[in-house]
Structures are given as structure tokens and as C-alpha cells.
PDB file of C-alpha atoms and ligand atoms in Angstrom:
ATOM      1  CA  MET A   1       0.000   0.000   0.000  1.00  0.00           C
ATOM      2  CA  ASN A   2       1.067   3.535  -0.795  1.00  0.00           C
ATOM      3  CA  GLN A   3       2.768   5.164   2.232  1.00  0.00           C
ATOM      4  CA  VAL A   4       0.533   8.270   2.245  1.00  0.00           C
ATOM      5  CA  ILE A   5      -2.745   6.349   2.018  1.00  0.00           C
ATOM      6  CA  ASP A   6      -4.677   5.398   5.148  1.00  0.00           C
ATOM      7  CA  ARG A   7      -7.270   3.366   3.216  1.00  0.00           C
ATOM      8  CA  VAL A   8      -8.868   3.052  -0.195  1.00  0.00           C
ATOM      9  CA  LEU A   9     -12.566   3.982  -0.130  1.00  0.00           C
ATOM     10  CA  ILE A  10     -13.402   3.202  -3.770  1.00  0.00           C
ATOM     11  CA  PRO A  11     -11.170   0.777  -5.715  1.00  0.00           C
ATOM     12  CA  ALA A  12     -10.298   1.543  -9.345  1.00  0.00           C
ATOM     13  CA  ALA A  13     -12.409  -1.349 -10.686  1.00  0.00           C
ATOM     14  CA  ASP A  14     -15.525  -0.070  -8.885  1.00  0.00           C
ATOM     15  CA  ILE A  15     -14.993   3.399 -10.350  1.00  0.00           C
ATOM     16  CA  GLN A  16     -14.596   2.020 -13.872  1.00  0.00           C
ATOM     17  CA  ALA A  17     -17.786  -0.061 -13.583  1.00  0.00           C
ATOM     18  CA  LYS A  18     -19.727   2.964 -12.331  1.00  0.00           C
ATOM     19  CA  VAL A  19     -18.378   5.184 -15.131  1.00  0.00           C
ATOM     20  CA  VAL A  20     -19.687   2.714 -17.751  1.00  0.00           C
ATOM     21  CA  GLU A  21     -23.106   2.685 -16.025  1.00  0.00           C
ATOM     22  CA  LEU A  22     -23.261   6.486 -15.959  1.00  0.00           C
ATOM     23  CA  GLY A  23     -22.204   6.699 -19.609  1.00  0.00           C
ATOM     24  CA  GLU A  24     -25.002   4.303 -20.610  1.00  0.00           C
ATOM     25  CA  GLU A  25     -27.568   6.254 -18.623  1.00  0.00           C
ATOM     26  CA  ILE A  26     -26.472   9.594 -20.102  1.00  0.00           C
ATOM     27  CA  SER A  27     -26.444   8.170 -23.654  1.00  0.00           C
ATOM     28  CA  ALA A  28     -30.001   6.875 -23.241  1.00  0.00           C
ATOM     29  CA  ASP A  29     -31.323  10.104 -21.689  1.00  0.00           C
ATOM     30  CA  TYR A  30     -29.857  12.364 -24.402  1.00  0.00           C
ATOM     31  CA  GLU A  31     -30.608  10.071 -27.370  1.00  0.00           C
ATOM     32  CA  GLY A  32     -31.062  12.218 -30.487  1.00  0.00           C
ATOM     33  CA  GLU A  33     -29.495  15.295 -28.843  1.00  0.00           C
ATOM     34  CA  ASN A  34     -26.127  16.963 -29.215  1.00  0.00           C
ATOM     35  CA  LEU A  35     -24.575  17.430 -25.779  1.00  0.00           C
ATOM     36  CA  LEU A  36     -21.975  19.881 -24.462  1.00  0.00           C
ATOM     37  CA  VAL A  37     -20.078  18.156 -21.662  1.00  0.00           C
ATOM     38  CA  VAL A  38     -18.435  20.675 -19.343  1.00  0.00           C
ATOM     39  CA  GLY A  39     -15.748  19.512 -16.926  1.00  0.00           C
ATOM     40  CA  ILE A  40     -14.784  21.508 -13.850  1.00  0.00           C
ATOM     41  CA  LEU A  41     -10.997  21.772 -13.699  1.00  0.00           C
ATOM     42  CA  LYS A  42      -8.880  20.359 -12.376  1.00  0.00           C
ATOM     43  CA  GLY A  43     -10.601  17.758 -10.233  1.00  0.00           C
ATOM     44  CA  ALA A  44     -13.036  16.432 -12.866  1.00  0.00           C
ATOM     45  CA  LEU A  45     -10.311  15.841 -15.466  1.00  0.00           C
ATOM     46  CA  VAL A  46      -9.784  12.128 -14.820  1.00  0.00           C
ATOM     47  CA  PHE A  47     -13.491  11.324 -14.406  1.00  0.00           C
ATOM     48  CA  MET A  48     -14.365  13.357 -17.496  1.00  0.00           C
ATOM     49  CA  ALA A  49     -11.748  11.577 -19.629  1.00  0.00           C
ATOM     50  CA  ASP A  50     -13.207   8.188 -18.710  1.00  0.00           C
ATOM     51  CA  LEU A  51     -16.855   9.254 -18.793  1.00  0.00           C
ATOM     52  CA  ILE A  52     -16.860  10.752 -22.299  1.00  0.00           C
ATOM     53  CA  ARG A  53     -15.459   7.486 -23.668  1.00  0.00           C
ATOM     54  CA  ALA A  54     -18.498   5.703 -22.195  1.00  0.00           C
ATOM     55  CA  ILE A  55     -20.967   8.080 -23.916  1.00  0.00           C
ATOM     56  CA  ARG A  56     -22.393   6.911 -27.279  1.00  0.00           C
ATOM     57  CA  ILE A  57     -24.133  10.077 -28.539  1.00  0.00           C
ATOM     58  CA  PRO A  58     -22.559  13.107 -30.296  1.00  0.00           C
ATOM     59  CA  ILE A  59     -20.861  15.420 -27.788  1.00  0.00           C
ATOM     60  CA  GLN A  60     -18.490  18.340 -27.623  1.00  0.00           C
ATOM     61  CA  ILE A  61     -16.393  19.041 -24.563  1.00  0.00           C
ATOM     62  CA  ASP A  62     -15.330  22.182 -22.753  1.00  0.00           C
ATOM     63  CA  PHE A  63     -13.879  23.116 -19.369  1.00  0.00           C
ATOM     64  CA  VAL A  64     -14.325  25.735 -16.682  1.00  0.00           C
ATOM     65  CA  ALA A  65     -12.035  26.441 -13.764  1.00  0.00           C
ATOM     66  CA  ILE A  66     -13.537  27.621 -10.488  1.00  0.00           C
ATOM     67  CA  THR A  67     -11.850  28.555  -7.208  1.00  0.00           C
ATOM     68  CA  SER A  68     -11.295  25.510  -5.022  1.00  0.00           C
ATOM     69  CA  TYR A  69      -9.963  24.826  -1.565  1.00  0.00           C
ATOM     70  CA  GLY A  70      -6.284  25.347  -2.382  1.00  0.00           C
ATOM     71  CA  ALA A  71      -4.202  23.635   0.278  1.00  0.00           C
ATOM     72  CA  ALA A  72      -6.902  23.631   2.969  1.00  0.00           C
ATOM     73  CA  THR A  73      -9.422  20.855   3.597  1.00  0.00           C
ATOM     74  CA  THR A  74     -12.503  22.963   4.429  1.00  0.00           C
ATOM     75  CA  SER A  75     -14.567  25.240   2.192  1.00  0.00           C
ATOM     76  CA  THR A  76     -14.230  29.020   2.323  1.00  0.00           C
ATOM     77  CA  GLY A  77     -17.565  29.513   0.588  1.00  0.00           C
ATOM     78  CA  ALA A  78     -15.987  31.801  -2.015  1.00  0.00           C
ATOM     79  CA  VAL A  79     -16.810  30.866  -5.623  1.00  0.00           C
ATOM     80  CA  ARG A  80     -15.299  32.553  -8.676  1.00  0.00           C
ATOM     81  CA  ILE A  81     -14.750  31.574 -12.338  1.00  0.00           C
ATOM     82  CA  LEU A  82     -11.034  31.475 -13.173  1.00  0.00           C
ATOM     83  CA  LYS A  83     -11.438  30.098 -16.697  1.00  0.00           C
ATOM     84  CA  ASP A  84     -14.686  30.350 -18.646  1.00  0.00           C
ATOM     85  CA  LEU A  85     -16.136  28.102 -21.376  1.00  0.00           C
ATOM     86  CA  GLU A  86     -14.869  28.536 -24.925  1.00  0.00           C
ATOM     87  CA  GLN A  87     -18.076  27.185 -26.541  1.00  0.00           C
ATOM     88  CA  ALA A  88     -21.273  29.248 -26.790  1.00  0.00           C
ATOM     89  CA  VAL A  89     -23.806  28.322 -24.102  1.00  0.00           C
ATOM     90  CA  GLU A  90     -27.020  29.646 -25.644  1.00  0.00           C
ATOM     91  CA  GLY A  91     -29.439  26.944 -26.757  1.00  0.00           C
ATOM     92  CA  ARG A  92     -27.097  24.101 -25.733  1.00  0.00           C
ATOM     93  CA  HIS A  93     -27.917  21.055 -23.642  1.00  0.00           C
ATOM     94  CA  ILE A  94     -25.155  21.108 -21.039  1.00  0.00           C
ATOM     95  CA  LEU A  95     -23.948  18.332 -18.757  1.00  0.00           C
ATOM     96  CA  ILE A  96     -21.627  19.563 -16.017  1.00  0.00           C
ATOM     97  CA  VAL A  97     -19.119  16.947 -14.873  1.00  0.00           C
ATOM     98  CA  GLU A  98     -17.838  17.334 -11.317  1.00  0.00           C
ATOM     99  CA  ASP A  99     -15.530  15.194  -9.207  1.00  0.00           C
ATOM    100  CA  ILE A 100     -17.282  15.711  -5.865  1.00  0.00           C
ATOM    101  CA  VAL A 101     -20.188  17.728  -4.466  1.00  0.00           C
ATOM    102  CA  ASP A 102     -19.462  18.940  -0.971  1.00  0.00           C
ATOM    103  CA  THR A 103     -21.183  22.166   0.202  1.00  0.00           C
ATOM    104  CA  GLY A 104     -22.848  22.497  -3.222  1.00  0.00           C
ATOM    105  CA  LEU A 105     -21.661  26.105  -3.601  1.00  0.00           C
ATOM    106  CA  THR A 106     -19.618  25.454  -6.764  1.00  0.00           C
ATOM    107  CA  LEU A 107     -22.430  23.697  -8.639  1.00  0.00           C
ATOM    108  CA  ASN A 108     -25.071  26.079  -7.375  1.00  0.00           C
ATOM    109  CA  TYR A 109     -23.094  28.957  -8.813  1.00  0.00           C
ATOM    110  CA  LEU A 110     -22.233  27.266 -12.116  1.00  0.00           C
ATOM    111  CA  THR A 111     -25.688  25.865 -12.897  1.00  0.00           C
ATOM    112  CA  GLU A 112     -27.296  29.270 -12.244  1.00  0.00           C
ATOM    113  CA  ASN A 113     -24.621  30.986 -14.315  1.00  0.00           C
ATOM    114  CA  LEU A 114     -25.138  28.681 -17.340  1.00  0.00           C
ATOM    115  CA  ARG A 115     -28.937  28.892 -17.100  1.00  0.00           C
ATOM    116  CA  SER A 116     -28.799  32.694 -17.032  1.00  0.00           C
ATOM    117  CA  ARG A 117     -26.688  32.560 -20.207  1.00  0.00           C
ATOM    118  CA  GLY A 118     -29.493  30.795 -22.093  1.00  0.00           C
ATOM    119  CA  ALA A 119     -28.565  27.098 -21.965  1.00  0.00           C
ATOM    120  CA  ALA A 120     -31.416  24.890 -23.216  1.00  0.00           C
ATOM    121  CA  SER A 121     -30.852  22.592 -20.224  1.00  0.00           C
ATOM    122  CA  VAL A 122     -28.262  22.151 -17.491  1.00  0.00           C
ATOM    123  CA  LYS A 123     -27.750  18.816 -15.754  1.00  0.00           C
ATOM    124  CA  VAL A 124     -25.067  17.631 -13.353  1.00  0.00           C
ATOM    125  CA  CYS A 125     -23.041  14.414 -13.236  1.00  0.00           C
ATOM    126  CA  THR A 126     -20.847  13.924 -10.185  1.00  0.00           C
ATOM    127  CA  LEU A 127     -18.696  10.947  -9.345  1.00  0.00           C
ATOM    128  CA  LEU A 128     -18.762  11.558  -5.596  1.00  0.00           C
ATOM    129  CA  ASP A 129     -21.189  13.181  -3.190  1.00  0.00           C
ATOM    130  CA  LYS A 130     -20.899  14.134   0.484  1.00  0.00           C
ATOM    131  CA  PRO A 131     -24.581  14.831   1.314  1.00  0.00           C
ATOM    132  CA  ALA A 132     -23.859  15.520   4.993  1.00  0.00           C
ATOM    133  CA  ARG A 133     -21.827  18.618   4.110  1.00  0.00           C
ATOM    134  CA  ARG A 134     -24.390  20.397   1.933  1.00  0.00           C
ATOM    135  CA  ARG A 135     -24.871  24.154   2.561  1.00  0.00           C
ATOM    136  CA  VAL A 136     -27.092  24.885  -0.464  1.00  0.00           C
ATOM    137  CA  ALA A 137     -29.693  22.555  -1.961  1.00  0.00           C
ATOM    138  CA  ILE A 138     -28.355  21.381  -5.301  1.00  0.00           C
ATOM    139  CA  HIS A 139     -29.928  18.738  -7.529  1.00  0.00           C
ATOM    140  CA  THR A 140     -27.533  16.247  -9.131  1.00  0.00           C
ATOM    141  CA  ASP A 141     -28.874  14.181 -12.034  1.00  0.00           C
ATOM    142  CA  TYR A 142     -26.192  11.466 -12.245  1.00  0.00           C
ATOM    143  CA  ASN A 143     -24.392  10.254  -9.108  1.00  0.00           C
ATOM    144  CA  GLY A 144     -21.538   7.809  -8.701  1.00  0.00           C
ATOM    145  CA  PHE A 145     -20.950   7.198  -4.998  1.00  0.00           C
ATOM    146  CA  ASP A 146     -22.045   8.794  -1.716  1.00  0.00           C
ATOM    147  CA  LEU A 147     -19.213   9.368   0.738  1.00  0.00           C
ATOM    148  CA  PRO A 148     -19.047  10.002   4.471  1.00  0.00           C
ATOM    149  CA  ASP A 149     -17.714  13.382   5.649  1.00  0.00           C
ATOM    150  CA  GLU A 150     -14.051  12.639   5.012  1.00  0.00           C
ATOM    151  CA  PHE A 151     -11.472  14.395   2.875  1.00  0.00           C
ATOM    152  CA  VAL A 152     -10.519  12.161  -0.050  1.00  0.00           C
ATOM    153  CA  VAL A 153      -7.887  12.204  -2.785  1.00  0.00           C
ATOM    154  CA  GLY A 154      -7.211  10.363  -6.024  1.00  0.00           C
ATOM    155  CA  TYR A 155      -8.976   9.931  -9.387  1.00  0.00           C
ATOM    156  CA  GLY A 156      -8.521  13.666 -10.035  1.00  0.00           C
ATOM    157  CA  LEU A 157      -8.893  14.875  -6.450  1.00  0.00           C
ATOM    158  CA  ASP A 158      -5.898  16.522  -4.825  1.00  0.00           C
ATOM    159  CA  TYR A 159      -4.415  17.533  -1.553  1.00  0.00           C
ATOM    160  CA  ALA A 160      -2.204  20.595  -2.176  1.00  0.00           C
ATOM    161  CA  GLU A 161      -2.069  19.571  -5.873  1.00  0.00           C
ATOM    162  CA  ASN A 162      -0.786  16.082  -5.094  1.00  0.00           C
ATOM    163  CA  TYR A 163      -2.269  12.581  -5.526  1.00  0.00           C
ATOM    164  CA  ARG A 164      -4.595  13.409  -8.477  1.00  0.00           C
ATOM    165  CA  HIS A 165      -3.113  10.516 -10.474  1.00  0.00           C
ATOM    166  CA  PHE A 166      -4.114   7.735  -8.063  1.00  0.00           C
ATOM    167  CA  PRO A 167      -6.570   5.440  -9.922  1.00  0.00           C
ATOM    168  CA  TYR A 168      -8.702   4.971  -6.753  1.00  0.00           C
ATOM    169  CA  VAL A 169     -10.393   7.283  -4.219  1.00  0.00           C
ATOM    170  CA  ALA A 170      -8.657   7.169  -0.845  1.00  0.00           C
ATOM    171  CA  VAL A 171      -8.268   8.788   2.564  1.00  0.00           C
ATOM    172  CA  LEU A 172      -4.813  10.107   3.406  1.00  0.00           C
ATOM    173  CA  ARG A 173      -2.911   9.232   6.562  1.00  0.00           C
ATOM    174  CA  ARG A 174      -3.344  11.838   9.282  1.00  0.00           C
ATOM    175  CA  GLU A 175       0.379  12.641   9.295  1.00  0.00           C
ATOM    176  CA  VAL A 176       0.146  13.946   5.720  1.00  0.00           C
ATOM    177  CA  TYR A 177      -2.015  16.881   6.891  1.00  0.00           C
ATOM    178  CA  ALA A 178       0.058  17.584  10.011  1.00  0.00           C
ATOM    179  CA  GLY A 179       1.170  21.210  10.179  1.00  0.00           C
ATOM    180  CA  THR A 180      -1.406  22.434   7.603  1.00  0.00           C
ATOM    181  CA  PRO A 181      -3.725  25.217   8.820  1.00  0.00           C
TER     182      PRO A 181
HETATM  183  P1  5GP B 201     -18.359  22.523  -3.033  1.00  0.00           P
HETATM  184  O1  5GP B 201     -18.503  23.813  -3.744  1.00  0.00           O
HETATM  185  O2  5GP B 201     -19.438  21.529  -3.357  1.00  0.00           O
HETATM  186  O3  5GP B 201     -18.185  22.699  -1.555  1.00  0.00           O
HETATM  187  O4  5GP B 201     -16.955  21.955  -3.431  1.00  0.00           O
HETATM  188  C1  5GP B 201     -16.689  21.127  -4.483  1.00  0.00           C
HETATM  189  C2  5GP B 201     -15.201  21.125  -4.670  1.00  0.00           C
HETATM  190  O5  5GP B 201     -14.516  21.063  -3.420  1.00  0.00           O
HETATM  191  C3  5GP B 201     -14.747  19.900  -5.419  1.00  0.00           C
HETATM  192  O6  5GP B 201     -14.761  20.115  -6.806  1.00  0.00           O
HETATM  193  C4  5GP B 201     -13.349  19.713  -4.886  1.00  0.00           C
HETATM  194  O7  5GP B 201     -12.447  20.510  -5.614  1.00  0.00           O
HETATM  195  C5  5GP B 201     -13.408  20.233  -3.477  1.00  0.00           C
HETATM  196  N1  5GP B 201     -13.591  19.123  -2.507  1.00  0.00           N
HETATM  197  C6  5GP B 201     -14.676  18.859  -1.762  1.00  0.00           C
HETATM  198  N2  5GP B 201     -14.499  17.771  -0.990  1.00  0.00           N
HETATM  199  C7  5GP B 201     -13.263  17.329  -1.275  1.00  0.00           C
HETATM  200  C8  5GP B 201     -12.497  16.208  -0.825  1.00  0.00           C
HETATM  201  O8  5GP B 201     -12.897  15.369  -0.006  1.00  0.00           O
HETATM  202  N3  5GP B 201     -11.257  16.074  -1.375  1.00  0.00           N
HETATM  203  C9  5GP B 201     -10.747  16.934  -2.291  1.00  0.00           C
HETATM  204  N4  5GP B 201      -9.522  16.713  -2.755  1.00  0.00           N
HETATM  205  N5  5GP B 201     -11.441  18.013  -2.732  1.00  0.00           N
HETATM  206  C10 5GP B 201     -12.686  18.184  -2.238  1.00  0.00           C
END
């Protein structure tokens, strides 16, 4: 086992099976449509790369970057777009792809933003969800796994920009956070 990992919460094989399921569901729901899949950088990168290869309808992809936690493990509540979409939003069916929904502030902001810019529809696909931490009510249309209130890394998720490349979702050893405010 990796020296920084306390335990693996979701093994790589479970993630891959879930991604295929989600891709099938999305393909069936949007049959006959042309979908703009929008990944939230950087955390959704790995999930997005796998998910789009499990989708069987015509899609385009784009990315937004939104302020995240930085090196801390609790939310500040501040949400701001750092990098906007390159594709036009008006009239498009948009599927936002997120790594994890925590307080819901990020998705609340982004879904409202895209709706106000004239999207035909805005739905959300998240790999992970921590329902216990929600601060705003946000509806997610496609969900991978519910998690307990624990800080996780891997499969795109970082701690201080590290561990995004782990193929599983895991909890870090306590010592790794030691000394971080
Ligand atoms: P929200 O706006 O829902 O509070 O935050 C969502 C974002 O917070 C995620 O995209 C992710 O960047 C970050 N986040 C929330 N929980 C975790 C976690 O357990 N681990 C990591 N690495 N990031 C998290």
C-alpha cells in the first residue's frame, strides 16, 4: 500500500464499472441530442476523460475552472470563475461533470450561471457526493458514490495539488495533513 494512504474507499475497478453505467444512462437520456459536456478543472479531469469514452451520442467538450480549496481541507464559501467556457452556451444542452459535491456552492453557482446565459438545459453528473456537508440545496442528475464526511484524494482529487493521479479514491494518513492550517 502507498505510504501516504490510510485506506482506499473506492477501488479503481468499482470506479470504472460505475463510469460505464453512468455513460449508458447519459447516452439513453440524451438520445437524439447533441450534448456539451463541461468539466470543472482540475478535479473532474480524470473522471471526465473516462466518462466521455463511455458516452455513445454526439458530444463536444469544454472546461471551466472555479476557485477551489487550495491547500486547505474545508470550504471558504468563495466561488469565482477562473477560466470560462470557450463554446457558446445559448441553446445548448449542457452536462456539467464534477468530481465531488461537498457544500454544493460550486455547482449552485455554475448551474445558475449557465442557465442565465441561455442554456437549453443544465444537468449535473458527479462521481462523488458528500450529502452531509451540503450548505445549499443542489440537484444532481447522475451520481456515482455517496461518501461520508471525510477528505478524499485520487482519481482527479488533490491535496495541495498532489495525488490526483491515483486510480482509486482514498483517505490520506493523518500525518500527511500535520502542520497544515
Ligand atoms: P463545493 O462547492 O461543493 O463545496 O466543493 C466542491 C469542490 O470542493 C470539489 O470540486 C473539490 O475541488 C473540493 N472538494 C470537496 N471535498 C473534497 C475532498 O474530499 N477532497 C478533495 N480533494 N477536494 C474536495
